[in-house]
mmCIF file of C-alpha atoms and ligand atoms in Angstrom:
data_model
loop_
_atom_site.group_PDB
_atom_site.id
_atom_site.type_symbol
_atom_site.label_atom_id
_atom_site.label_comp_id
_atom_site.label_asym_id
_atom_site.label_seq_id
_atom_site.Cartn_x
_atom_site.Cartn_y
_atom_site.Cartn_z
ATOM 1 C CA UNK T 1 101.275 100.300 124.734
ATOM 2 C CA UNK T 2 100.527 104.169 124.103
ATOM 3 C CA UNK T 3 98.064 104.189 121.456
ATOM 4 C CA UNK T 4 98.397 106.857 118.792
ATOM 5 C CA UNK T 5 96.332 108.992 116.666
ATOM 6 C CA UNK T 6 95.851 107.945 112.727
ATOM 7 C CA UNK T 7 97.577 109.918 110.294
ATOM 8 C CA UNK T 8 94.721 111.755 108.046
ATOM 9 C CA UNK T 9 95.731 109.948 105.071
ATOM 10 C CA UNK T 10 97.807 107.040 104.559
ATOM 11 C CA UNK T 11 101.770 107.690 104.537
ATOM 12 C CA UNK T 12 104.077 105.938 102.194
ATOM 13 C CA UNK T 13 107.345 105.839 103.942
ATOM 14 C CA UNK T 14 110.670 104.429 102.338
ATOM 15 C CA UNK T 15 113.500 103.823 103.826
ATOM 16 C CA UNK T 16 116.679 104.560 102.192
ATOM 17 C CA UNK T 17 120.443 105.013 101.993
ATOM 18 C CA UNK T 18 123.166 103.275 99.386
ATOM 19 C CA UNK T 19 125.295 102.807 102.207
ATOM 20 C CA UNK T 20 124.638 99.072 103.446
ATOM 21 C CA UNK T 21 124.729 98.436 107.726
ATOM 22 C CA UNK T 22 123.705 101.652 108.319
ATOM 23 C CA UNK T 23 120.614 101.287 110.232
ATOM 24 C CA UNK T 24 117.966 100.663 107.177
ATOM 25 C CA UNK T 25 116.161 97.462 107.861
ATOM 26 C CA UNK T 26 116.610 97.283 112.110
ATOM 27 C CA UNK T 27 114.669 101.303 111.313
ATOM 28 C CA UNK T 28 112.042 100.068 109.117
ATOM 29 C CA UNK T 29 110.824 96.853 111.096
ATOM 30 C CA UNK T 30 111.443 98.769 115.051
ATOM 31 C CA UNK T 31 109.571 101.552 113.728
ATOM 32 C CA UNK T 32 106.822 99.258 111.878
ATOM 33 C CA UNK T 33 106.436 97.287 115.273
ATOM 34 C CA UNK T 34 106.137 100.135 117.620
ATOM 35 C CA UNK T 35 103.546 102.080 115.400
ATOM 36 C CA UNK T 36 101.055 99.064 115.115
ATOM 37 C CA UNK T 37 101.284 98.255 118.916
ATOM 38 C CA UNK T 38 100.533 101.219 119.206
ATOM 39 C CA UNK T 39 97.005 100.935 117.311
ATOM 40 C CA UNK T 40 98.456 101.652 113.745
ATOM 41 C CA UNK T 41 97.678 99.638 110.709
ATOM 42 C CA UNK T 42 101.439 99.282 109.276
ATOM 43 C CA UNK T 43 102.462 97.005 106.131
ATOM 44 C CA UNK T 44 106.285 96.526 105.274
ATOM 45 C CA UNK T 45 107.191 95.628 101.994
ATOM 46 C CA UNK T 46 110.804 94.196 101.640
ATOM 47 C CA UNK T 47 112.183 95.220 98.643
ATOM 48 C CA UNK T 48 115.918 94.372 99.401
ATOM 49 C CA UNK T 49 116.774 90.861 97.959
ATOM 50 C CA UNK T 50 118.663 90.034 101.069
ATOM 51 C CA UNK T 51 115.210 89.750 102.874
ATOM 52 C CA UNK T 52 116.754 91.053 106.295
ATOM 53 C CA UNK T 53 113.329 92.459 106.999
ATOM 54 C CA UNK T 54 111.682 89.893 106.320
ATOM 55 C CA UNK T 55 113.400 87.908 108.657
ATOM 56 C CA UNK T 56 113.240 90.359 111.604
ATOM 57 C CA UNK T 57 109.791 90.017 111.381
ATOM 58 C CA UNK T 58 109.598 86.009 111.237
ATOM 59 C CA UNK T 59 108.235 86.387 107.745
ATOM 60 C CA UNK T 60 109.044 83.065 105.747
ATOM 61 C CA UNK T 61 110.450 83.955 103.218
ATOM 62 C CA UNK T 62 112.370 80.695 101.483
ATOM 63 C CA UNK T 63 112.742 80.971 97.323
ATOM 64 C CA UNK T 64 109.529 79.540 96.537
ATOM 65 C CA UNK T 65 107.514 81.726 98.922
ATOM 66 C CA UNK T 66 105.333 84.378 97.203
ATOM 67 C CA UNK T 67 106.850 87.711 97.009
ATOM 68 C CA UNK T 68 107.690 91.078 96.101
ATOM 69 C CA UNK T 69 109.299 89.653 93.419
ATOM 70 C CA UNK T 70 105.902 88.567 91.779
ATOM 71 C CA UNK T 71 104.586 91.706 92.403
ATOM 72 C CA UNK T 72 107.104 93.366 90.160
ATOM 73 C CA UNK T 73 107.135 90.905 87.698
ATOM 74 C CA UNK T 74 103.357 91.343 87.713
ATOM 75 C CA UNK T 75 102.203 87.798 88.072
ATOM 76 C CA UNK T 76 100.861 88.325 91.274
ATOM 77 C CA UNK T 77 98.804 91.131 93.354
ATOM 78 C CA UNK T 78 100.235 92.232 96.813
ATOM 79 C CA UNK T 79 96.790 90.616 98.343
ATOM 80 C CA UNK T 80 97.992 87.685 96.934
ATOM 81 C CA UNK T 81 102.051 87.715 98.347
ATOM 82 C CA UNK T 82 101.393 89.666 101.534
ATOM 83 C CA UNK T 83 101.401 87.957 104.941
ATOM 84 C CA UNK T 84 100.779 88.763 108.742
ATOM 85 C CA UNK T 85 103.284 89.496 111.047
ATOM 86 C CA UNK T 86 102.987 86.430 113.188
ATOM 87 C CA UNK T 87 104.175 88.361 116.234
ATOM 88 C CA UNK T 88 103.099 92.074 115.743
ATOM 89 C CA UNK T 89 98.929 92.910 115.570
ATOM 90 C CA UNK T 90 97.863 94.905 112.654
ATOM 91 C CA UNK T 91 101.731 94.201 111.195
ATOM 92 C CA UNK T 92 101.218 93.142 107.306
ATOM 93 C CA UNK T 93 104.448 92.522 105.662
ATOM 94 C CA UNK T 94 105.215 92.016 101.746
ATOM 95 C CA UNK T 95 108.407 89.151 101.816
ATOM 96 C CA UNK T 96 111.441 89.484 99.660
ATOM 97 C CA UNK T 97 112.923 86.285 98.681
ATOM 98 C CA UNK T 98 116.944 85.935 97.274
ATOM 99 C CA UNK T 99 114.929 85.743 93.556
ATOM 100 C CA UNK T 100 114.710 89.292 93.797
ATOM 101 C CA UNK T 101 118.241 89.499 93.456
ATOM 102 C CA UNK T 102 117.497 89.265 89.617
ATOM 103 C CA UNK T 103 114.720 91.707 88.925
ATOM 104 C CA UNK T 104 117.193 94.769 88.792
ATOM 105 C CA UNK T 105 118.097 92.759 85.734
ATOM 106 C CA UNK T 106 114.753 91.680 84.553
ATOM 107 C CA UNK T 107 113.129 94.556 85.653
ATOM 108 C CA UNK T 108 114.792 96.985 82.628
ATOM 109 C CA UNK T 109 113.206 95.904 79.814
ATOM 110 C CA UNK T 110 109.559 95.774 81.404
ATOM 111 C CA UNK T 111 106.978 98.375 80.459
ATOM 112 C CA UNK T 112 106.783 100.745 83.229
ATOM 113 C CA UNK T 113 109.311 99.273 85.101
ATOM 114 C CA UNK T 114 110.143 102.299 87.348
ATOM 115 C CA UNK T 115 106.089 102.094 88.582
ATOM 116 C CA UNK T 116 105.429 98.582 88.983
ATOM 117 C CA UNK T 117 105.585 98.897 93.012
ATOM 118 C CA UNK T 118 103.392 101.699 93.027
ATOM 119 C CA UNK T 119 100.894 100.588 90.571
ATOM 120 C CA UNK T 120 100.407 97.422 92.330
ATOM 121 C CA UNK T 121 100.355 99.088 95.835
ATOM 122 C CA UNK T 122 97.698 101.688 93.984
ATOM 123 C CA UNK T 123 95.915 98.352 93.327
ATOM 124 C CA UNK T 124 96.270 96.782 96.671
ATOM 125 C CA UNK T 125 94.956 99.983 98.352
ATOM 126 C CA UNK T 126 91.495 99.346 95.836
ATOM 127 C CA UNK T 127 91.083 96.303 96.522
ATOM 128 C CA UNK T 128 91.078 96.690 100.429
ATOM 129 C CA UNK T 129 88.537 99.123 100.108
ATOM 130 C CA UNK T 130 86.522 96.674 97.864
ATOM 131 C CA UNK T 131 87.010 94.077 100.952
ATOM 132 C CA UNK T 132 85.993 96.491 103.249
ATOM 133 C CA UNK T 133 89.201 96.640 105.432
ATOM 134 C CA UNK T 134 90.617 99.789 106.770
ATOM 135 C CA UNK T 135 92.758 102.062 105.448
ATOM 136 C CA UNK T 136 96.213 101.377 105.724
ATOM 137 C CA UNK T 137 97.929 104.273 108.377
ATOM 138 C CA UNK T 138 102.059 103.670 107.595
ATOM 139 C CA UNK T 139 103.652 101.590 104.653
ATOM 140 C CA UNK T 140 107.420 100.861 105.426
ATOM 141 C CA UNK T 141 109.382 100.222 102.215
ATOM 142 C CA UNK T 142 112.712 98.652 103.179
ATOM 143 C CA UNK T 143 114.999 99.302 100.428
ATOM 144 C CA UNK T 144 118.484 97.189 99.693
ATOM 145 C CA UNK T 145 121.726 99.416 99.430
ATOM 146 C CA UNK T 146 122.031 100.650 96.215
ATOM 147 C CA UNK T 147 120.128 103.418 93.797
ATOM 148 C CA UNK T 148 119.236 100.650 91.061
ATOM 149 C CA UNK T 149 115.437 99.993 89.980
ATOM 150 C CA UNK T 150 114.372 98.361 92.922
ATOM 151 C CA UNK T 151 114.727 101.367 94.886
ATOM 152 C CA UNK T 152 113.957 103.576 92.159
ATOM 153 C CA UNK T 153 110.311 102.060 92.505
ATOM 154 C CA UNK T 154 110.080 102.786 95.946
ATOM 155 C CA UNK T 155 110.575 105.970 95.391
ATOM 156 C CA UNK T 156 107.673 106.134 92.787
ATOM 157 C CA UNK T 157 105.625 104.397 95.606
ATOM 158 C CA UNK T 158 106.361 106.474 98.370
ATOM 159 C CA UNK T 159 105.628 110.137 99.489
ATOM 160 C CA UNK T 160 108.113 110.034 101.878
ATOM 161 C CA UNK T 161 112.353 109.253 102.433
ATOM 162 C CA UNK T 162 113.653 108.390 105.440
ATOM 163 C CA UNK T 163 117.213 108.272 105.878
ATOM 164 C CA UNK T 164 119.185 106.411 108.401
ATOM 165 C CA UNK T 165 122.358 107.996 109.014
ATOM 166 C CA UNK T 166 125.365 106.229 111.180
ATOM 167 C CA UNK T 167 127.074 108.844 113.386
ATOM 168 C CA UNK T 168 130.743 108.118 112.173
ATOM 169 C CA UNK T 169 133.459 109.249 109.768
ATOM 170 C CA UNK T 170 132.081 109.253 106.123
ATOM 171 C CA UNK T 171 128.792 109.303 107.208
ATOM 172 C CA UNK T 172 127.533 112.548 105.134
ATOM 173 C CA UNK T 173 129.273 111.012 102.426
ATOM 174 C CA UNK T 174 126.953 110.194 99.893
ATOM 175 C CA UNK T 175 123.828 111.521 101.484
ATOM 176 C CA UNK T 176 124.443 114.315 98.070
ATOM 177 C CA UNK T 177 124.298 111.561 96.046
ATOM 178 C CA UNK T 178 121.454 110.279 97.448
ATOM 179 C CA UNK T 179 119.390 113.589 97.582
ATOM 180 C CA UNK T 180 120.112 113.989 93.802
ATOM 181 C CA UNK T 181 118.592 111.275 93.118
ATOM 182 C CA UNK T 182 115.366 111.628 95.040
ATOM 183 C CA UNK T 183 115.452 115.091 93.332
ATOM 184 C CA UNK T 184 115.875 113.468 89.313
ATOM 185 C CA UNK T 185 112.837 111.230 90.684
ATOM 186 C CA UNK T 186 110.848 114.491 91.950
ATOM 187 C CA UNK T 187 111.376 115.867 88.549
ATOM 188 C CA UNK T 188 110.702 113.022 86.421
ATOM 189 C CA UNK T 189 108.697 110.183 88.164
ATOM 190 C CA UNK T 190 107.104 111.307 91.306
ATOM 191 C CA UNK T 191 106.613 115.031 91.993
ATOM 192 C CA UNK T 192 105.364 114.359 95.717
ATOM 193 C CA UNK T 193 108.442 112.761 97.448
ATOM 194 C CA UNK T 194 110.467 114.588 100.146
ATOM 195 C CA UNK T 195 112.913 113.482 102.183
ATOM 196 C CA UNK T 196 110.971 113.804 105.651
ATOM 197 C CA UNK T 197 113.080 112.412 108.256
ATOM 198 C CA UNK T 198 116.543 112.020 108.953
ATOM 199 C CA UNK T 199 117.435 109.748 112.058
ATOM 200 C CA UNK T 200 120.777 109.171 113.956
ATOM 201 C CA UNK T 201 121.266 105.601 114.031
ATOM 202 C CA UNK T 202 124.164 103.367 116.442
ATOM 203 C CA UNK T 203 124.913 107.054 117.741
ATOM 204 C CA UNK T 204 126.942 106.398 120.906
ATOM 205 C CA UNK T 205 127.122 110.156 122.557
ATOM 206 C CA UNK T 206 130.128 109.689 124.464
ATOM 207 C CA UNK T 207 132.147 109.898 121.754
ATOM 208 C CA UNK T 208 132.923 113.426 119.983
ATOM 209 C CA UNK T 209 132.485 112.425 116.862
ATOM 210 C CA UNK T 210 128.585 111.028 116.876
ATOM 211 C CA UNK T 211 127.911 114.576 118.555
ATOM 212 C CA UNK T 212 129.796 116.200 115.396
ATOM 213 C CA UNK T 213 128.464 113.960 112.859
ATOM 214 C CA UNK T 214 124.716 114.911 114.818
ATOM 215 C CA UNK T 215 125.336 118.427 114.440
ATOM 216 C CA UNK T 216 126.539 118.533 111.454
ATOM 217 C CA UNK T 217 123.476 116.602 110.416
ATOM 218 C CA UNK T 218 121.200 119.026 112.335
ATOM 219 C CA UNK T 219 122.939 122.276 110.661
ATOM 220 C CA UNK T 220 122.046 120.811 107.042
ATOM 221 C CA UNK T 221 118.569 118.915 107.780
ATOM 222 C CA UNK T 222 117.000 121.505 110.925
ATOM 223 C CA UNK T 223 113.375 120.445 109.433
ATOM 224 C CA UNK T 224 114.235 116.706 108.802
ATOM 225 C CA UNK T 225 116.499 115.416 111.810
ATOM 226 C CA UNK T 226 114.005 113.549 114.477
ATOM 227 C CA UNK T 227 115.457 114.633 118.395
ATOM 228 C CA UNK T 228 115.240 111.301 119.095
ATOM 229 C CA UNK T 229 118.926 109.274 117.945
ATOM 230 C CA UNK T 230 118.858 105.383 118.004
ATOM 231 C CA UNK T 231 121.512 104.750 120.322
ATOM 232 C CA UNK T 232 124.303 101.353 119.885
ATOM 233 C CA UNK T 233 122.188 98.860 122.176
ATOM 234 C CA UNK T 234 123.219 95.128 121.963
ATOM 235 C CA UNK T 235 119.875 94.046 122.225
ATOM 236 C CA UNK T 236 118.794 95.695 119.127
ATOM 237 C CA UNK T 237 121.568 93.381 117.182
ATOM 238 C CA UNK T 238 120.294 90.137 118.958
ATOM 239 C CA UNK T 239 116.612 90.929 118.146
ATOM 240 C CA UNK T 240 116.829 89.561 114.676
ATOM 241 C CA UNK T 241 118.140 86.101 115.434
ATOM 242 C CA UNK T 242 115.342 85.500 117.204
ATOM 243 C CA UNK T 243 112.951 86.344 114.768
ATOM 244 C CA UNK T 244 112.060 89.166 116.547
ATOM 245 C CA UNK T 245 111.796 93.392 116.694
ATOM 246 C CA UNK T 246 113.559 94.986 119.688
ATOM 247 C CA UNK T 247 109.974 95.644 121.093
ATOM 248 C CA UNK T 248 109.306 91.981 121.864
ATOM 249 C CA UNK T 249 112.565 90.698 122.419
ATOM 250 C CA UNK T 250 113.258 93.338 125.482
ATOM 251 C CA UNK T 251 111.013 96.402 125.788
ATOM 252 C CA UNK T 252 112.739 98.094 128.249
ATOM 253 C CA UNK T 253 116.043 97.900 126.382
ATOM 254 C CA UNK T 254 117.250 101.456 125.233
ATOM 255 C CA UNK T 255 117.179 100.252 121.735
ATOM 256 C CA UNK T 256 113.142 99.688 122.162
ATOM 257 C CA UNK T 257 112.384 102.888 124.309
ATOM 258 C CA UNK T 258 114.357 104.702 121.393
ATOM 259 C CA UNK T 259 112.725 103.416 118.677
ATOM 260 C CA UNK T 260 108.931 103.498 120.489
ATOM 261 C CA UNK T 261 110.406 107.540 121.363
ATOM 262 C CA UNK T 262 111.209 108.300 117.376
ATOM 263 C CA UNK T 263 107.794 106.327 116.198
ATOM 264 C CA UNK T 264 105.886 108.781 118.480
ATOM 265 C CA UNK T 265 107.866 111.682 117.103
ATOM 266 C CA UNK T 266 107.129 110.702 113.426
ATOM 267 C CA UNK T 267 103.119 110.422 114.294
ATOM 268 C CA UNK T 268 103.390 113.601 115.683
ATOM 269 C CA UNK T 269 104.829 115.237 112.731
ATOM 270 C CA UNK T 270 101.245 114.233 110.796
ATOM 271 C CA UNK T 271 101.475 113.835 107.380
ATOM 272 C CA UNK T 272 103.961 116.042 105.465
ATOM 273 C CA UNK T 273 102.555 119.250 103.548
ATOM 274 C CA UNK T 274 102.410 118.021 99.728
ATOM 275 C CA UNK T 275 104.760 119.885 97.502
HETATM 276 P P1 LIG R 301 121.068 98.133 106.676
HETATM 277 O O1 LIG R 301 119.679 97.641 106.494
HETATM 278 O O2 LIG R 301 121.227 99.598 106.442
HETATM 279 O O3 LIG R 301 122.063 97.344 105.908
HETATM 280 P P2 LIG R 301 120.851 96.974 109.312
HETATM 281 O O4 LIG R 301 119.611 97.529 109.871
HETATM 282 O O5 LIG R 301 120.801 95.585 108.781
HETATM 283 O O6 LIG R 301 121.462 97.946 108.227
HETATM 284 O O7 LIG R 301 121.965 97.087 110.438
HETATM 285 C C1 LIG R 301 123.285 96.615 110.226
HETATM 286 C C2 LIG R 301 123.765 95.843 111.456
HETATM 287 O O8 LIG R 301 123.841 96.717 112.571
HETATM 288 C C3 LIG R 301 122.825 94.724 111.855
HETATM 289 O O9 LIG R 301 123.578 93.638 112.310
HETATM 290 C C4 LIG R 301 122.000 95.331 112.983
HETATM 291 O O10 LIG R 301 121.539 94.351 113.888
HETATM 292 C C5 LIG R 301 123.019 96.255 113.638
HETATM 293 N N1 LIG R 301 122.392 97.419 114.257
HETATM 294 C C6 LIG R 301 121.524 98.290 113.679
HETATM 295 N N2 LIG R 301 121.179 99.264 114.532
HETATM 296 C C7 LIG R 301 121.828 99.007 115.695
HETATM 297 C C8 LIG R 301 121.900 99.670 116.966
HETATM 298 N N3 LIG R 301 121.209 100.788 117.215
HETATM 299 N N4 LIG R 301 122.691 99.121 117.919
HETATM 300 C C9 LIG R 301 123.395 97.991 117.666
HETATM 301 N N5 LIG R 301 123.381 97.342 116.510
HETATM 302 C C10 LIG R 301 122.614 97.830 115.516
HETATM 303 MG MG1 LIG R 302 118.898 96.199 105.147
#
């Protein structure tokens, strides 16, 4: 694989967008997997109870496995939860098991409960440089679809938003809702996230509507929308039966030159300019 340059300082990515079966999870663990083969050091924390990522990546991730969940809840450190990517080199990956479908809940009357993630991720990143281990180059946080807590503390951990959008009807619906919210978290909770990237996801070009949903897209997010769109690709959709990312399951697929295409893009950006 093409190896890439580091990033010059770590970049906190999260992935995000209310609407569910848009593109979230398949974005987060294609673009994870394509950044460490390509040299990166990349850890993906699930944070959606569903545990989709997990699963793409052949995480285990059964109730009584240690989690993100514990994390929050502040029993546990991430050193203590996180796990390798069994199939994926310098892949680290932070499970979600169904329990999280309760912290929402449990999470709102906790002290601090909108920085949890990032406090324990500000931990994590200590104690790694305690151990001696590298610095970490992208952190994926794969978000479930709603604005509730749990996302609300990825956006306190991350610097960056990435939005998946599916090219179809209704598809900029919402996305206002969305970037009010990561503005009321700039304001209040976390004065360094920015939505960074914007990518077309499922976008089949043949049609005229993808092409008006992209440009539509393009008009309102010039900075933000990657050239590279994530076209429909069947193999993409079987990849996470078998356990596995796109990249391993068929690397010459469209799906995995597509996603390898928009990883290199989003290295080349660098880091974004702090606000
Ligand atoms: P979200 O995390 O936003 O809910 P997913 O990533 O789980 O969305 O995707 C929803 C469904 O669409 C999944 O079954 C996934 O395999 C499928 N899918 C995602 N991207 C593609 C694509 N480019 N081509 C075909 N199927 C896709
Ligand atoms: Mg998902």
């Amino acid at each position: 694989a093409r190896r890439l340059a580091r990033p010059e300082r770590t970049r906190v990515i999260t992935t995000s967008n209310q609407k569910g079966g848009v593109g979230k999870t398949t974005t987060t663990v294609n673009l994870a997997a394509a950044l460490a083969r390509a040299g990166m050091r990349v850890l993906v924390i699930d944070i959606d109870p569903q545990g989709n990522a997990s699963t793409a990546l052949n995480i285990p991730h059964a109730g009584d496995v240690p989690s993100v969940y514990d994390v929050l809840l502040d029993e546990m450190e991430i050193q203590d939860v996180v796990q390798d990517a069994p199939d994926v080199d310098g892949l680290q990956v932070v499970p979600a098991t169904i329990e999280l479908a309760g912290a929402e809940i449990e999470l709102v009357s906790l002290v601090a409960r909108e920085q949890r993630l990032s406090r324990a991720f500000e931990r994590y990143v200590a104690w790694r440089a305690e151990q001696g281990q590298e610095r970490l180059d992208y952190v994926f946080i794969d978000c479930p679809p709603s604005l509730g807590l749990l996302t609300v503390n990825a956006f306190v951990a991350a610097e960056e938003v990435l939005i998946p959008i599916q090219a179809e009807y209704y598809a900029l619906e919402g996305l206002s809702q969305l970037l009010k919210n990561v503005q009321m978290i700039q304001k209040h909770l976390n004065s360094r996230l920015q939505v960074t990237t914007i990518l077309l996801t499922m976008f089949d070009a043949r049609t005229n509507l993808a092409v008006q949903v992209a440009e539509e897209v393009r008009a309102h997010f010039p900075q933000q929308l990657l050239q590279t769109a994530i076209p429909r690709n069947v193999r993409i959709s079987e990849a996470p039966s078998y356990q596995q990312t796109v990249l391993t399951y068929d690397p010459a697929s469209a799906g995995a030159v597509a996603y390898r295409e928009a990883a290199v893009e989003i290295a080349g950006r660098g880091a974004p300019t702090p606000l």
